mmCIF file of C-alpha atoms in Angstrom:
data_model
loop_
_atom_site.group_PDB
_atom_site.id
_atom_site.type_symbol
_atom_site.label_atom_id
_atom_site.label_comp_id
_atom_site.label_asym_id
_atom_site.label_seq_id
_atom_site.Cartn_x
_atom_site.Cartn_y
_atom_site.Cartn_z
ATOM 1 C CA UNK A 235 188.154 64.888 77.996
ATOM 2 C CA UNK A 236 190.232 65.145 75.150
ATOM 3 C CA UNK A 237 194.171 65.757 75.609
ATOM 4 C CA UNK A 238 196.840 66.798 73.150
ATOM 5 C CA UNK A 239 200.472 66.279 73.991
ATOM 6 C CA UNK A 240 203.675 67.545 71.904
ATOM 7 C CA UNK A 241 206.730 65.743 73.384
ATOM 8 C CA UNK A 242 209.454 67.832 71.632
ATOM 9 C CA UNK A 243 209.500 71.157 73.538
ATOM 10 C CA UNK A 244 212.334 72.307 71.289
ATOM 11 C CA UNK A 245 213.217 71.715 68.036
ATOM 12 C CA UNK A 246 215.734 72.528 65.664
ATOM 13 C CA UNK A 247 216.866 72.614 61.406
ATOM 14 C CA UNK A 248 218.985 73.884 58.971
ATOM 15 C CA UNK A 249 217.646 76.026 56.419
ATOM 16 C CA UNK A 250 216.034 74.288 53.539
ATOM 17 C CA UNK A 251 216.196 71.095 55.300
ATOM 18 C CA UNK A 252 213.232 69.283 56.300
ATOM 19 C CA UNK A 253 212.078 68.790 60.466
ATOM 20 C CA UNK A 254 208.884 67.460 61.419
ATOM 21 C CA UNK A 255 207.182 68.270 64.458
ATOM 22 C CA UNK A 256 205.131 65.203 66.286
ATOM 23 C CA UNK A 257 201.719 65.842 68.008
ATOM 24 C CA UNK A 258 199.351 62.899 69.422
ATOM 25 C CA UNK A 259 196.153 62.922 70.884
ATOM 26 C CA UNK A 260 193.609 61.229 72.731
ATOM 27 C CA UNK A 261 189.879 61.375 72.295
ATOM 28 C CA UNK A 262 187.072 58.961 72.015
ATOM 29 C CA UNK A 263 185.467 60.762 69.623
ATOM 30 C CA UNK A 264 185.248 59.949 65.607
ATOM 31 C CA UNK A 265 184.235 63.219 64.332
ATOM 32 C CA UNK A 266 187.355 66.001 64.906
ATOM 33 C CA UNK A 267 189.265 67.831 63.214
ATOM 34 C CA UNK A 268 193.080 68.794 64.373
ATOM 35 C CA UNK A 269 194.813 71.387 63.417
ATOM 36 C CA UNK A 270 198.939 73.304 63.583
ATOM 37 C CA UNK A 271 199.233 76.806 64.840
ATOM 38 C CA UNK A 272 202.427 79.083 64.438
ATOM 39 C CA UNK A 273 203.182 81.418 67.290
ATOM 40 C CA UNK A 274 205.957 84.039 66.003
ATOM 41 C CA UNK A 275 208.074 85.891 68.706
ATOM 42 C CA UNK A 276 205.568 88.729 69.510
ATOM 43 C CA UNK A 277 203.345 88.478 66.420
ATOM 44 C CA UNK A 278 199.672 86.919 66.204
ATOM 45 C CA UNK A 279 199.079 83.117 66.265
ATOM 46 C CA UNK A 280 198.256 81.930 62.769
ATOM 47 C CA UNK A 281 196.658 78.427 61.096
ATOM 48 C CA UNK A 282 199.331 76.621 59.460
ATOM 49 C CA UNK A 283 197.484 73.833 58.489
ATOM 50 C CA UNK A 284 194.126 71.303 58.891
ATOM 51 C CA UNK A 285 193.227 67.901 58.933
ATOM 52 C CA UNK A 286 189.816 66.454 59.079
ATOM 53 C CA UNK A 287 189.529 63.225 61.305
ATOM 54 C CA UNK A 288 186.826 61.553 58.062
ATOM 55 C CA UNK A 289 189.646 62.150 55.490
ATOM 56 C CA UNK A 290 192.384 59.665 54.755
ATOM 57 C CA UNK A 291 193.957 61.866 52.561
ATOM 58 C CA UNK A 292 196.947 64.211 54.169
ATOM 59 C CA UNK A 293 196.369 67.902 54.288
ATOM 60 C CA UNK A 294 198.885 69.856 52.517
ATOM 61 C CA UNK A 295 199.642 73.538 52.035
ATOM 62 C CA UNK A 296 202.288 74.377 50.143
ATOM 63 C CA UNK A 297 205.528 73.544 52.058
ATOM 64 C CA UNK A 298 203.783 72.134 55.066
ATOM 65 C CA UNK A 299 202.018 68.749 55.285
ATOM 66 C CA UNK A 300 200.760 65.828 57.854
ATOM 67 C CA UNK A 301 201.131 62.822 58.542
ATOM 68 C CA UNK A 302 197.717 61.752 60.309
ATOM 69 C CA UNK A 303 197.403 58.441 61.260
ATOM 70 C CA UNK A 304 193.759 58.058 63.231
ATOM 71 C CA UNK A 305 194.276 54.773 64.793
ATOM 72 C CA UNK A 306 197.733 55.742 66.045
ATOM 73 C CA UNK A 307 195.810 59.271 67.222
ATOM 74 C CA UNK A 308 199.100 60.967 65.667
ATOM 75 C CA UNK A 309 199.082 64.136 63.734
ATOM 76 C CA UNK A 310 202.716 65.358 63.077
ATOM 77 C CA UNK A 311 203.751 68.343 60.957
ATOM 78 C CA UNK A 312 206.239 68.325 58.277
ATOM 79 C CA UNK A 313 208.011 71.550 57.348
ATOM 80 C CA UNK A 314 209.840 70.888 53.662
ATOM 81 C CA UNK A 315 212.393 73.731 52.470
ATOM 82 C CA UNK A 316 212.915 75.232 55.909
ATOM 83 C CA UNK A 317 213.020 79.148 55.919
ATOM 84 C CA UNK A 318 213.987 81.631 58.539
ATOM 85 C CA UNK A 319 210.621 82.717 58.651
ATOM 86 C CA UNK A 320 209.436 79.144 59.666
ATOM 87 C CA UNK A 321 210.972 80.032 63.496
ATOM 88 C CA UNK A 322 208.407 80.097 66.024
ATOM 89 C CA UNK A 323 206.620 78.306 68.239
ATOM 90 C CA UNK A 324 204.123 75.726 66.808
ATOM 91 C CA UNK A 325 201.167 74.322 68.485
ATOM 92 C CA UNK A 326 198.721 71.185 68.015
ATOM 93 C CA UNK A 327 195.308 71.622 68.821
ATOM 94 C CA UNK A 328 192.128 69.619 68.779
ATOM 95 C CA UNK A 329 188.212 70.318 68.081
ATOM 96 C CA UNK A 330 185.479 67.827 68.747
ATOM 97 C CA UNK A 331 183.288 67.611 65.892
ATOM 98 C CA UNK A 332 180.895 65.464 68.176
ATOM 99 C CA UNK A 333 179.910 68.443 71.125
ATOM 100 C CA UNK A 334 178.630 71.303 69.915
ATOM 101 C CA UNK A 335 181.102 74.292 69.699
ATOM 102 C CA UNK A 336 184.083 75.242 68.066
ATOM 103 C CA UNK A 337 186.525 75.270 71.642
ATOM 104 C CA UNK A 338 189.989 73.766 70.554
ATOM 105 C CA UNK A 339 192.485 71.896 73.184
ATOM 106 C CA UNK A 340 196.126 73.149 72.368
ATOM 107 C CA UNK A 341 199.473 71.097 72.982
ATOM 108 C CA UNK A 342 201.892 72.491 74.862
ATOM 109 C CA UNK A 343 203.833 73.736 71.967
ATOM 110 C CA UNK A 344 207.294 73.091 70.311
ATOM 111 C CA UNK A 345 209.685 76.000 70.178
ATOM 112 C CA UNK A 346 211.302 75.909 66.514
ATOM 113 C CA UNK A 347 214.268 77.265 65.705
ATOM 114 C CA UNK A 348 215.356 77.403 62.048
ATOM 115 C CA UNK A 349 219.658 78.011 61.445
ATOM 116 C CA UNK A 350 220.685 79.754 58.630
ATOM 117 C CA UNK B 21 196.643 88.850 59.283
ATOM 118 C CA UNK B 22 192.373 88.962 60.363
ATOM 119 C CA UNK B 23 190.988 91.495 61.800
ATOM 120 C CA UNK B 24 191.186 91.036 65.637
ATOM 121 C CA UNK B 25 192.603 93.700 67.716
ATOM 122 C CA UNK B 26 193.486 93.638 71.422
ATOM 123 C CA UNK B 27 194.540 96.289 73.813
ATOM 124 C CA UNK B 28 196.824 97.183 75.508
ATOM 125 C CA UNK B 29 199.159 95.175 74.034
ATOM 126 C CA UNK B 30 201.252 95.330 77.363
ATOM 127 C CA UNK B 31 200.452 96.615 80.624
ATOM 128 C CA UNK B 32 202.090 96.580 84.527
ATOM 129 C CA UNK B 33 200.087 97.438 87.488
ATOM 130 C CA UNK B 34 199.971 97.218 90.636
ATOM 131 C CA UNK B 35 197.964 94.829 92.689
ATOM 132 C CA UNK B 36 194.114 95.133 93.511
ATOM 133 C CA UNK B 37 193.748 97.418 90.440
ATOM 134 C CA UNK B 38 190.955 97.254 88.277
ATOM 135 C CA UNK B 39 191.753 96.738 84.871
ATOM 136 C CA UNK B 40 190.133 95.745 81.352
ATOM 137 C CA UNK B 41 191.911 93.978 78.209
ATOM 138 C CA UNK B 42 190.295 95.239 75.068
ATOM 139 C CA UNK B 43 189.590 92.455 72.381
ATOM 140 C CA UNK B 44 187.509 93.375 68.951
ATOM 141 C CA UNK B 45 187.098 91.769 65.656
ATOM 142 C CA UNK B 46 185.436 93.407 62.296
ATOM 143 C CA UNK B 47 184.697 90.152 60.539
ATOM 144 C CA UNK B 48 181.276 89.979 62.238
ATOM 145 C CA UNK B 49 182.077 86.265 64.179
ATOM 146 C CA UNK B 50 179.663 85.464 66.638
ATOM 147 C CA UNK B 51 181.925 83.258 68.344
ATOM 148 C CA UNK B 52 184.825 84.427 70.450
ATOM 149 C CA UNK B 53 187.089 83.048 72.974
ATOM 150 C CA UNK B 54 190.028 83.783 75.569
ATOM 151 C CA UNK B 55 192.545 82.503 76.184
ATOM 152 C CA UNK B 56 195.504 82.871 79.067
ATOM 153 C CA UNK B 57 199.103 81.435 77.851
ATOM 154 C CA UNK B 58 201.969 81.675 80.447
ATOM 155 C CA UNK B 59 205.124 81.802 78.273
ATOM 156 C CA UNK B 60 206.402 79.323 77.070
ATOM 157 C CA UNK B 61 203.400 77.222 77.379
ATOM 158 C CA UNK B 62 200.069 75.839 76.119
ATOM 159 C CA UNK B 63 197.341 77.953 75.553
ATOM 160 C CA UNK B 64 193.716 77.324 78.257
ATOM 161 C CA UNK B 65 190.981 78.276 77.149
ATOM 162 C CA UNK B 66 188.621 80.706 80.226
ATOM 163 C CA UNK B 67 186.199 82.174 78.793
ATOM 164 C CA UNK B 68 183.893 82.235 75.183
ATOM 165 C CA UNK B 69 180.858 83.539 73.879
ATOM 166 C CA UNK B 70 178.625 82.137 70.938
ATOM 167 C CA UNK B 71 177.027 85.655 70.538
ATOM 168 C CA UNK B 72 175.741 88.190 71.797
ATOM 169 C CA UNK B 73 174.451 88.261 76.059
ATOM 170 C CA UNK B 74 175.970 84.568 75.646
ATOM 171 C CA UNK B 75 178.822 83.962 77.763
ATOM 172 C CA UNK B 76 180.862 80.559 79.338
ATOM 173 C CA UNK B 77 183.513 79.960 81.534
ATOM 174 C CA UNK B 78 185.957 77.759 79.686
ATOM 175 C CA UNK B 79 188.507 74.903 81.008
ATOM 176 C CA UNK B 80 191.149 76.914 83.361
ATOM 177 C CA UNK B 81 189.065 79.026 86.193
ATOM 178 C CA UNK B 82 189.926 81.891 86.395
ATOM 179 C CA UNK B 83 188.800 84.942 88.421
ATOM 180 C CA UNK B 84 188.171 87.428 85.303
ATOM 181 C CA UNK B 85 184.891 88.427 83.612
ATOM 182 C CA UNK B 86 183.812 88.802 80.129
ATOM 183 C CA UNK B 87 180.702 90.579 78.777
ATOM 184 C CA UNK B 88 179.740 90.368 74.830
ATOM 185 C CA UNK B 89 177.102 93.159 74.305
ATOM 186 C CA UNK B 90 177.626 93.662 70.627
ATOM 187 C CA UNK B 91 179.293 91.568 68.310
ATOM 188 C CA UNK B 92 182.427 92.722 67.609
ATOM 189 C CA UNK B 93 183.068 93.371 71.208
ATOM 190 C CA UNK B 94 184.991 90.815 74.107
ATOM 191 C CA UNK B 95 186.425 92.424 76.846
ATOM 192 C CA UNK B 96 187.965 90.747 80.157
ATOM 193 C CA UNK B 97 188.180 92.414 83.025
ATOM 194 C CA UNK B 98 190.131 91.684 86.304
ATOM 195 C CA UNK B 99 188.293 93.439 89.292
ATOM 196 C CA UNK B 100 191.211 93.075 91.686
ATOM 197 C CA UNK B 101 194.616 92.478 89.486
ATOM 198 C CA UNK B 102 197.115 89.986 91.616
ATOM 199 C CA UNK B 103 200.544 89.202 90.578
ATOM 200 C CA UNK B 104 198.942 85.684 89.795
ATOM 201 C CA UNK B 105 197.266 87.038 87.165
ATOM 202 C CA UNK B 106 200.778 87.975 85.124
ATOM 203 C CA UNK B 107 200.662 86.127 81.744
ATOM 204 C CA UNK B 108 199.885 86.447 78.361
ATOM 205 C CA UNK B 109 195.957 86.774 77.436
ATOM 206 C CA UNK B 110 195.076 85.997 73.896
ATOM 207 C CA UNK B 111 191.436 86.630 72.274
ATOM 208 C CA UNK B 112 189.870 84.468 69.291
ATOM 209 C CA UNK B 113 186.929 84.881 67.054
ATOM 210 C CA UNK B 114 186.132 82.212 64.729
ATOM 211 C CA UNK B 115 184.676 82.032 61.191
ATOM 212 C CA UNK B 116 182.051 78.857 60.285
ATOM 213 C CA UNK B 117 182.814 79.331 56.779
ATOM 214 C CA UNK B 118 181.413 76.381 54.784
ATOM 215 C CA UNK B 119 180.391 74.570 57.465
ATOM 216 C CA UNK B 120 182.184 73.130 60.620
ATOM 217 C CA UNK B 121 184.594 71.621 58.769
ATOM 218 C CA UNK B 122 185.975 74.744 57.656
ATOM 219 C CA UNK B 123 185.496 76.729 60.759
ATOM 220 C CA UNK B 124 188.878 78.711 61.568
ATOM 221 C CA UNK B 125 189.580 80.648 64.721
ATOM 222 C CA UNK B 126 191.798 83.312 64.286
ATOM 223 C CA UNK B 127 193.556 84.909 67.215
ATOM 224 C CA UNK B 128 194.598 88.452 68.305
ATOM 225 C CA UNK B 129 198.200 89.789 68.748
ATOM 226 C CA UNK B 130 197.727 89.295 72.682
ATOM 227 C CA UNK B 131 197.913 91.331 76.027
ATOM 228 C CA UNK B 132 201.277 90.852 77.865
ATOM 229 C CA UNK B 133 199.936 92.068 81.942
ATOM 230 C CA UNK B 134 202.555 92.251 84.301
ATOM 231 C CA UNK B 135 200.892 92.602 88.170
ATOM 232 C CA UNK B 136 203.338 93.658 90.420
#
């Protein structure tokens, strides 16, 4: 069974610095894709960003990027240009691209908190 | 923000009351999942459906149903509510896009249930 593990329950940054958040994983699998949720306080989870396992190439949307590194089975996020909006809690999750299905195996989250 | 809706969006019984959490999504997804999320914590997956009359238990047990007899429709139900139920319960629908490699769950704004 696969297992994703966030060791920084809590995090914290200045505004319009830069924090990145560390995920890693384990899995036998080759085919997966991984991916970073944002919980808000009270508001709906939300896809921040994805990374196909078969890529080399770092996902990236707009302030928000990866660092995946598939032999390490690490997937952290980096947040550039911190805003107060970027506070919430931020989970890593995992989807076999091997079994059929589309279930996805969440971390156990890091609580951001973004100082102004 | 999709369009996935869940209610109530808090409730508090009492114990060894029936009750039913509400999830529905307008995007026409066949797939759709649960989740329960204590606060604070990781999200487990207990129960999905990959359509309609198609239903699973997923990785945490739990003692709720589901039923999916049209689409857009995903309720849980608890047929005896115990304060060990109290948590968070968050429903997902996701979208195979392009293919499986674009696949995207998107979640609901969640159902706080206090049992008392």
């Amino acid at each position: 069974a696969q297992t994703v593990t966030q060791s920084q329950p809590e995090m914290s940054v200045q505004e319009a610095e830069t924090v990145t958040l560390s995920c890693t994983y384990d899995t036998s699998e080759s085919d997966y894709y991984l991916f970073w949720y944002k919980q808000p306080p009270s508001r709906q989870m939300i896809l921040v960003i994805r990374q196909e396992a078969y890529k080399q190439q770092n996902a990236t949307e707009n302030r928000f990027s990866v660092n995946f590194q598939k032999a390490a089975k690490s997937f952290s996020l980096k947040i550039s240009d911190s805003q107060l909006g970027d506070a919430a809690m931020y989970f890593c999750a995992y989807r076999s691209g091997v079994t059929s299905g589309s279930r996805l195996t969440f971390g156990e989250g890091t609580q951001l908190t973004v100082n102004p | 923000e999709a369009d996935i809706y869940q209610t109530p969006r808090y409730l508090v019984i009492g114990t060894g009351k029936k009750i039913t959490l509400e999830c529905s999504q307008t995007m026409g997804h066949d797939k759709m999942y649960w989740y329960q999320q204590d606060p604070g914590m990781e999200l487990h997956l207990i129960h999905y459906s990959y359509g309609v009359n198609s239903t699973e238990k997923g990785d945490l047990s739990s003692e709720s149903t589901v039923s999916r007899i049209r689409t857009e429709h995903f309720p849980l139900t608890l047929e005896s509510a115990r304060p060990s139920h109290t948590s968070q319960y968050l429903c997902a629908s996701s979208d195979p896009g392009r293919g499986k490699s674009q696949e995207t769950q998107y979640f609901g704004p969640g159902t706080r249930l206090l049992v008392l």
